[in-house]
CSV table of C-alpha atoms (C1' of nucleotides) in Angstrom, one decimal:
chain,number,residue,atom,x,y,z
A,1,UNK,CA,0.2,-0.3,0.0
A,2,UNK,CA,1.0,3.8,-0.6
A,3,UNK,CA,0.9,6.2,2.0
A,4,UNK,CA,-2.3,7.6,0.7
A,5,UNK,CA,-4.1,3.8,1.5
A,6,UNK,CA,-3.0,4.0,4.8
A,7,UNK,CA,-4.2,7.4,6.1
A,8,UNK,CA,-7.3,6.9,4.7
A,9,UNK,CA,-7.7,3.1,6.2
A,10,UNK,CA,-5.6,4.5,9.4
A,11,UNK,CA,-8.3,7.7,9.2
A,12,UNK,CA,-4.5,9.9,9.9
A,13,UNK,CA,-3.1,12.4,7.6
A,14,UNK,CA,-0.3,11.3,5.5
A,15,UNK,CA,1.8,13.9,6.7
A,16,UNK,CA,1.7,12.6,10.3
A,17,UNK,CA,2.3,9.0,9.3
A,18,UNK,CA,5.4,10.5,7.7
A,19,UNK,CA,6.0,12.0,11.2
A,20,UNK,CA,5.7,8.9,13.0
A,21,UNK,CA,8.5,7.3,11.0
A,22,UNK,CA,10.6,10.3,11.1
A,23,UNK,CA,10.2,9.9,15.2
A,24,UNK,CA,10.8,5.7,14.5
A,25,UNK,CA,6.9,4.6,15.4
A,26,UNK,CA,6.9,2.8,12.2
A,27,UNK,CA,9.0,2.0,9.7
A,28,UNK,CA,8.0,1.0,5.9
A,29,UNK,CA,10.0,-0.1,2.9
A,30,UNK,CA,10.4,1.6,0.1
A,31,UNK,CA,9.9,0.7,-3.3
A,32,UNK,CA,11.9,1.4,-6.2
A,33,UNK,CA,10.4,4.8,-7.3
A,34,UNK,CA,10.8,6.0,-3.3
A,35,UNK,CA,7.7,5.3,-2.6
A,36,UNK,CA,6.8,4.2,1.0
A,37,UNK,CA,5.5,0.6,1.3
A,38,UNK,CA,2.8,-0.4,4.2
A,39,UNK,CA,2.1,-4.3,4.8
A,40,UNK,CA,-0.8,-4.8,6.8
A,41,UNK,CA,1.2,-5.0,9.7
A,42,UNK,CA,2.2,-1.5,9.4
A,43,UNK,CA,-1.3,-0.8,9.2
A,44,UNK,CA,-2.7,-2.4,12.4
A,45,UNK,CA,0.3,-0.4,14.1
A,46,UNK,CA,-1.3,2.7,12.5
A,47,UNK,CA,-4.6,2.1,13.4
A,48,UNK,CA,-3.4,1.4,16.9
A,49,UNK,CA,-1.3,4.2,17.7
A,50,UNK,CA,-4.4,6.1,16.1
A,51,UNK,CA,-6.8,5.0,18.8
A,52,UNK,CA,-4.4,5.5,21.7
A,53,UNK,CA,-3.4,8.9,20.5
A,54,UNK,CA,-7.5,9.5,20.2
A,55,UNK,CA,-7.7,8.3,24.4
A,56,UNK,CA,-4.8,10.9,24.9
A,57,UNK,CA,-1.8,9.0,25.4
A,58,UNK,CA,1.5,10.9,24.3
A,59,UNK,CA,3.8,9.8,21.7
A,60,UNK,CA,6.0,8.5,24.3
A,61,UNK,CA,3.2,6.1,26.0
A,62,UNK,CA,2.2,5.1,22.5
A,63,UNK,CA,5.9,3.9,22.1
A,64,UNK,CA,5.3,1.9,25.3
A,65,UNK,CA,2.0,0.6,24.3
A,66,UNK,CA,3.6,-0.4,21.2
A,67,UNK,CA,6.1,-1.9,22.6
A,68,UNK,CA,4.2,-3.8,25.1
A,69,UNK,CA,1.5,-4.8,22.2
A,70,UNK,CA,4.4,-6.6,20.4
A,71,UNK,CA,5.8,-8.4,23.2
A,72,UNK,CA,3.9,-11.8,23.3
A,73,UNK,CA,5.7,-12.3,27.3
A,74,UNK,CA,4.7,-8.5,28.8
A,75,UNK,CA,2.2,-9.1,31.6
A,76,UNK,CA,-0.6,-7.0,32.0
A,77,UNK,CA,0.2,-5.4,34.6
A,78,UNK,CA,2.6,-2.9,33.2
A,79,UNK,CA,0.0,-2.0,30.4
A,80,UNK,CA,-2.9,-1.3,33.1
A,81,UNK,CA,-0.4,0.7,35.2
A,82,UNK,CA,0.5,2.9,32.3
A,83,UNK,CA,-3.5,3.0,31.9
A,84,UNK,CA,-4.0,4.3,35.4
A,85,UNK,CA,-1.1,6.5,35.2
A,86,UNK,CA,-2.9,8.0,32.1
A,87,UNK,CA,-6.2,8.1,33.9
A,88,UNK,CA,-5.4,10.2,36.4
A,89,UNK,CA,-3.7,13.2,34.0
A,90,UNK,CA,-7.0,12.6,32.6
A,91,UNK,CA,-8.7,13.1,35.9
A,92,UNK,CA,-6.0,16.0,36.8
A,93,UNK,CA,-6.7,17.8,33.4
A,94,UNK,CA,-10.5,17.6,34.2
A,95,UNK,CA,-10.3,18.9,37.7
A,96,UNK,CA,-8.3,22.2,36.5
A,97,UNK,CA,-10.7,22.4,33.3
A,98,UNK,CA,-13.3,22.2,36.2
A,99,UNK,CA,-12.1,24.6,38.9
A,100,UNK,CA,-11.6,27.0,35.5
A,101,UNK,CA,-14.9,26.6,34.4
A,102,UNK,CA,-16.5,27.3,37.9
A,103,UNK,CA,-14.9,30.5,38.1
A,104,UNK,CA,-15.6,31.4,34.7
A,105,UNK,CA,-19.0,30.4,34.8
A,106,UNK,CA,-19.5,33.1,37.9
A,107,UNK,CA,-17.9,35.8,36.5
A,108,UNK,CA,-19.9,35.6,33.2
A,109,UNK,CA,-23.2,34.7,35.7
A,110,UNK,CA,-22.6,38.5,37.3
A,111,UNK,CA,-21.7,40.4,34.1
A,112,UNK,CA,-24.6,42.2,32.3
A,113,UNK,CA,-23.5,41.9,29.3
A,114,UNK,CA,-24.9,45.2,27.8
A,115,UNK,CA,-23.9,48.4,26.3
A,116,UNK,CA,-22.4,49.9,29.4
A,117,UNK,CA,-18.9,49.8,30.4
A,118,UNK,CA,-19.0,48.2,33.9
A,119,UNK,CA,-18.2,44.8,33.9
A,120,UNK,CA,-17.4,42.5,37.0
A,121,UNK,CA,-16.0,39.7,34.8
A,122,UNK,CA,-12.8,42.3,34.1
A,123,UNK,CA,-13.0,43.4,37.6
A,124,UNK,CA,-12.7,39.8,38.7
A,125,UNK,CA,-9.4,39.6,36.7
A,126,UNK,CA,-8.0,42.5,37.8
A,127,UNK,CA,-8.8,41.9,41.7
A,128,UNK,CA,-10.3,38.5,42.0
A,129,UNK,CA,-11.3,38.8,45.8
A,130,UNK,CA,-12.8,42.0,45.6
A,131,UNK,CA,-15.0,41.2,42.4
A,132,UNK,CA,-17.6,43.8,43.6
B,1,UNK,CA,10.8,47.7,40.0
B,2,UNK,CA,13.2,45.1,38.6
B,3,UNK,CA,11.9,42.1,36.8
B,4,UNK,CA,12.3,40.0,40.0
B,5,UNK,CA,10.2,42.2,42.1
B,6,UNK,CA,6.9,41.9,39.3
B,7,UNK,CA,7.9,38.0,38.9
B,8,UNK,CA,7.7,37.8,43.0
B,9,UNK,CA,4.1,40.0,42.8
B,10,UNK,CA,2.6,38.6,39.8
B,11,UNK,CA,3.1,35.0,40.5
B,12,UNK,CA,5.0,34.7,36.9
B,13,UNK,CA,8.8,33.6,36.1
B,14,UNK,CA,10.6,36.2,35.1
B,15,UNK,CA,11.5,34.3,31.5
B,16,UNK,CA,7.4,34.5,31.1
B,17,UNK,CA,7.7,38.5,31.6
B,18,UNK,CA,10.6,38.8,29.4
B,19,UNK,CA,8.2,37.0,26.7
B,20,UNK,CA,5.2,39.2,27.3
B,21,UNK,CA,7.3,41.7,26.5
B,22,UNK,CA,8.6,40.1,23.2
B,23,UNK,CA,5.2,39.3,22.3
B,24,UNK,CA,4.2,43.3,22.6
B,25,UNK,CA,1.6,42.3,25.7
B,26,UNK,CA,3.8,44.9,28.2
B,27,UNK,CA,6.7,47.7,27.5
B,28,UNK,CA,8.4,48.0,30.4
B,29,UNK,CA,10.9,51.1,30.3
B,30,UNK,CA,14.8,50.5,30.9
B,31,UNK,CA,17.3,51.9,33.7
B,32,UNK,CA,20.8,53.1,32.2
B,33,UNK,CA,22.2,49.7,32.9
B,34,UNK,CA,19.4,48.1,30.7
B,35,UNK,CA,17.5,46.6,33.2
B,36,UNK,CA,13.7,46.5,32.8
B,37,UNK,CA,12.2,48.9,35.0
B,38,UNK,CA,8.1,48.1,36.1
B,39,UNK,CA,5.6,50.3,37.6
B,40,UNK,CA,2.5,49.3,39.4
B,41,UNK,CA,0.6,49.6,36.4
B,42,UNK,CA,2.6,47.0,34.9
B,43,UNK,CA,2.1,44.8,38.0
B,44,UNK,CA,-1.3,45.0,37.8
B,45,UNK,CA,-1.3,44.2,33.8
B,46,UNK,CA,0.6,41.3,34.8
B,47,UNK,CA,-1.4,40.1,37.4
B,48,UNK,CA,-4.2,40.3,35.4
B,49,UNK,CA,-2.8,38.2,32.3
B,50,UNK,CA,-1.9,35.7,35.0
B,51,UNK,CA,-5.3,35.2,36.0
B,52,UNK,CA,-6.7,35.2,32.8
B,53,UNK,CA,-4.1,32.8,31.8
B,54,UNK,CA,-4.9,30.5,35.0
B,55,UNK,CA,-8.6,30.7,33.9
B,56,UNK,CA,-7.2,29.4,30.5
B,57,UNK,CA,-7.4,32.6,28.1
B,58,UNK,CA,-5.3,32.4,25.4
B,59,UNK,CA,-2.4,34.8,25.2
B,60,UNK,CA,-4.5,36.3,22.2
B,61,UNK,CA,-7.3,36.5,24.5
B,62,UNK,CA,-5.8,37.8,27.2
B,63,UNK,CA,-4.7,40.9,24.2
B,64,UNK,CA,-8.1,41.5,23.7
B,65,UNK,CA,-9.5,41.4,27.4
B,66,UNK,CA,-6.4,43.7,27.8
B,67,UNK,CA,-7.4,46.0,25.2
B,68,UNK,CA,-11.0,46.0,26.9
B,69,UNK,CA,-10.2,46.7,30.6
B,70,UNK,CA,-7.7,49.7,29.2
B,71,UNK,CA,-10.8,50.9,27.1
B,72,UNK,CA,-12.9,52.9,30.0
B,73,UNK,CA,-15.7,52.8,26.8
B,74,UNK,CA,-16.0,49.0,26.2
B,75,UNK,CA,-19.4,47.4,26.5
B,76,UNK,CA,-19.4,44.5,29.1
B,77,UNK,CA,-21.5,42.7,26.3
B,78,UNK,CA,-18.1,42.4,24.5
B,79,UNK,CA,-16.4,40.9,27.3
B,80,UNK,CA,-19.0,38.8,28.0
B,81,UNK,CA,-19.1,37.3,24.3
B,82,UNK,CA,-15.3,36.3,25.0
B,83,UNK,CA,-15.6,35.0,28.6
B,84,UNK,CA,-18.7,32.8,27.4
B,85,UNK,CA,-16.9,31.8,23.8
B,86,UNK,CA,-14.1,30.5,26.0
B,87,UNK,CA,-16.2,28.7,28.5
B,88,UNK,CA,-18.0,26.8,25.7
B,89,UNK,CA,-14.3,25.8,24.8
B,90,UNK,CA,-13.8,24.4,28.3
B,91,UNK,CA,-17.4,22.7,28.1
B,92,UNK,CA,-15.7,21.1,24.5
B,93,UNK,CA,-12.6,20.2,26.2
B,94,UNK,CA,-14.4,18.5,29.1
B,95,UNK,CA,-16.6,16.4,27.2
B,96,UNK,CA,-13.5,15.3,25.1
B,97,UNK,CA,-12.0,14.2,27.9
B,98,UNK,CA,-14.6,12.5,29.8
B,99,UNK,CA,-15.3,10.6,26.8
B,100,UNK,CA,-11.5,9.6,26.9
B,101,UNK,CA,-12.2,8.9,30.5
B,102,UNK,CA,-14.9,6.3,30.1
B,103,UNK,CA,-13.1,4.6,27.0
B,104,UNK,CA,-10.2,4.2,29.0
B,105,UNK,CA,-11.6,3.2,32.5
B,106,UNK,CA,-13.8,0.7,31.1
B,107,UNK,CA,-10.6,-0.9,29.8
B,108,UNK,CA,-8.6,-0.5,32.8
B,109,UNK,CA,-11.9,-1.9,34.5
B,110,UNK,CA,-11.6,-5.3,32.3
B,111,UNK,CA,-7.6,-5.7,32.6
B,112,UNK,CA,-7.0,-8.2,35.5
B,113,UNK,CA,-3.5,-6.4,35.8
B,114,UNK,CA,-1.3,-9.3,37.3
B,115,UNK,CA,1.6,-11.4,35.3
B,116,UNK,CA,0.1,-12.9,32.5
B,117,UNK,CA,0.1,-11.4,29.0
B,118,UNK,CA,-3.5,-11.7,28.1
B,119,UNK,CA,-4.5,-7.8,27.7
B,120,UNK,CA,-7.9,-6.4,27.3
B,121,UNK,CA,-6.4,-2.5,27.1
B,122,UNK,CA,-4.2,-3.5,24.2
B,123,UNK,CA,-7.1,-5.4,22.6
B,124,UNK,CA,-9.2,-2.6,22.8
B,125,UNK,CA,-6.5,-0.2,21.2
B,126,UNK,CA,-6.0,-3.1,18.6
B,127,UNK,CA,-9.3,-3.7,17.8
B,128,UNK,CA,-12.2,-1.6,19.5
B,129,UNK,CA,-15.0,-3.5,18.7
B,130,UNK,CA,-14.2,-7.0,19.6
B,131,UNK,CA,-12.2,-6.5,22.7
B,132,UNK,CA,-13.1,-9.6,24.1
C,1,DT,C1',39.8,46.9,47.2
C,2,DC,C1',38.3,42.6,46.2
C,3,DT,C1',35.6,38.9,45.9
C,4,DT,C1',31.1,36.7,46.4
C,5,DG,C1',26.5,35.9,45.3
C,6,DA,C1',22.3,37.3,43.6
C,7,DC,C1',20.7,39.4,40.3
C,8,DC,C1',19.9,41.4,35.4
C,9,DC,C1',20.7,41.1,30.0
C,10,DT,C1',20.6,38.6,24.7
C,11,DC,C1',20.4,35.0,22.0
C,12,DC,C1',19.9,30.4,20.8
C,13,DA,C1',17.4,25.7,20.9
C,14,DG,C1',14.3,22.9,22.4
C,15,DT,C1',9.5,21.5,23.9
C,16,DC,C1',4.6,18.8,21.7
C,17,DA,C1',2.5,16.9,18.0
C,18,DC,C1',1.8,17.9,13.9
C,19,DT,C1',0.9,21.2,9.8
C,20,DG,C1',1.4,24.3,6.1
C,21,DG,C1',3.8,25.5,2.0
C,22,DA,C1',7.5,25.1,-1.7
C,23,DA,C1',9.6,22.5,-5.6
C,24,DG,C1',9.7,18.9,-7.9
C,25,DG,C1',9.2,13.2,-9.5
C,26,DC,C1',6.2,9.3,-10.9
C,27,DT,C1',1.9,7.4,-13.0
C,28,DT,C1',-2.0,6.7,-15.3
C,29,DA,C1',-5.6,8.2,-18.5
C,30,DT,C1',-6.8,11.0,-22.3
D,1,DA,C1',1.8,15.6,-25.1
D,2,DT,C1',-0.7,16.8,-21.2
D,3,DA,C1',-3.3,16.8,-17.3
D,4,DA,C1',-4.6,15.4,-12.8
D,5,DG,C1',-3.0,13.5,-8.9
D,6,DC,C1',-0.2,10.6,-6.6
D,7,DC,C1',4.1,11.2,-4.1
D,8,DT,C1',9.6,12.8,-2.5
D,9,DT,C1',12.2,15.8,0.5
D,10,DC,C1',13.2,19.9,3.1
D,11,DC,C1',12.5,24.3,5.5
D,12,DA,C1',9.4,26.8,8.9
D,13,DG,C1',5.8,27.9,11.9
D,14,DT,C1',1.8,27.0,15.7
D,15,DG,C1',1.5,28.3,21.6
D,16,DA,C1',3.4,29.3,25.1
D,17,DC,C1',6.7,29.2,27.7
D,18,DT,C1',11.6,26.9,29.3
D,19,DG,C1',16.8,26.3,29.5
D,20,DG,C1',21.1,27.3,29.2
D,21,DA,C1',25.5,29.2,27.6
D,22,DG,C1',27.7,33.6,27.7
D,23,DG,C1',28.3,37.7,30.1
D,24,DG,C1',27.2,42.8,32.7
D,25,DT,C1',26.0,45.1,37.1
D,26,DC,C1',24.8,45.9,42.0
D,27,DA,C1',25.0,45.4,47.1
D,28,DA,C1',27.0,43.5,51.3
D,29,DG,C1',30.7,41.6,53.6
D,30,DA,C1',36.5,40.8,54.3
DNA sequence: TCTTGACCCTCCAGTCACTGGAAGGCTTAT
DNA sequence: ATAAGCCTTCCAGTGACTGGAGGGTCAAGA
């Protein structure tokens, strides 16, 4: 398969696949004309990476997951540990966003949003503890 | 004030403040020795930016907020619109994270996490619809 | 007076994971 | 012969910093 075919099949831009080759995630062969040649196995890997990325794993985490995937003797505990690490990263981000959301929603709530210049949002940003 | 003083007072690294000058968010004066000189007004602005960044506004959104803050004739509706845009950005990110979390938690749940190689997490990444 | 340590300066490069674009080669069909 | 649609490499940019090298400045103490 050429790069366009795997790109379509894996749901990734061709550019991204070239980048993944650059950083050593995959190593397609080359045909005589210099085109990258992908096998089903390459496609599997790319789809695997695409899904892991979709779950928010970093490229380095994907590299590790891929290595575990290819290692028939891995312990599932190693995979689970990595997934749990990522799960708590997600939880941390969600907590951060949730706190932002709470504060921002309060400010928005307090703002009339009319033609007048008086604005609790700006006041809140300027001096959070005495937002009027 | 020197950069170290405003850095402490605004709760920002000195490097970050230099960067903010680079991109034109603030323009401190210089004393004879080349050191940046900050006024209370600069400090206010920096603290304002720090808080807006803390609520997740992008630098460009901060630039706009700062301009609105300085404009005594702004309409609070303009500020509110920006804040609401950002609020929905936050909501979108939270929804995305929440979906990732849901899927990942399911996989983690299904994984024994022992010494054996059998791993539903890897299976789920390899072929999401038939994760066993 | 000298030195030490804590400041400050600029400039360059790196982070993360791509993404866009230029300039050109290959393939297939008309 | 030419056009469309692939493919290639290489360079540069994104956002928002962050680290480090290499050097100047300042205030306090011996």
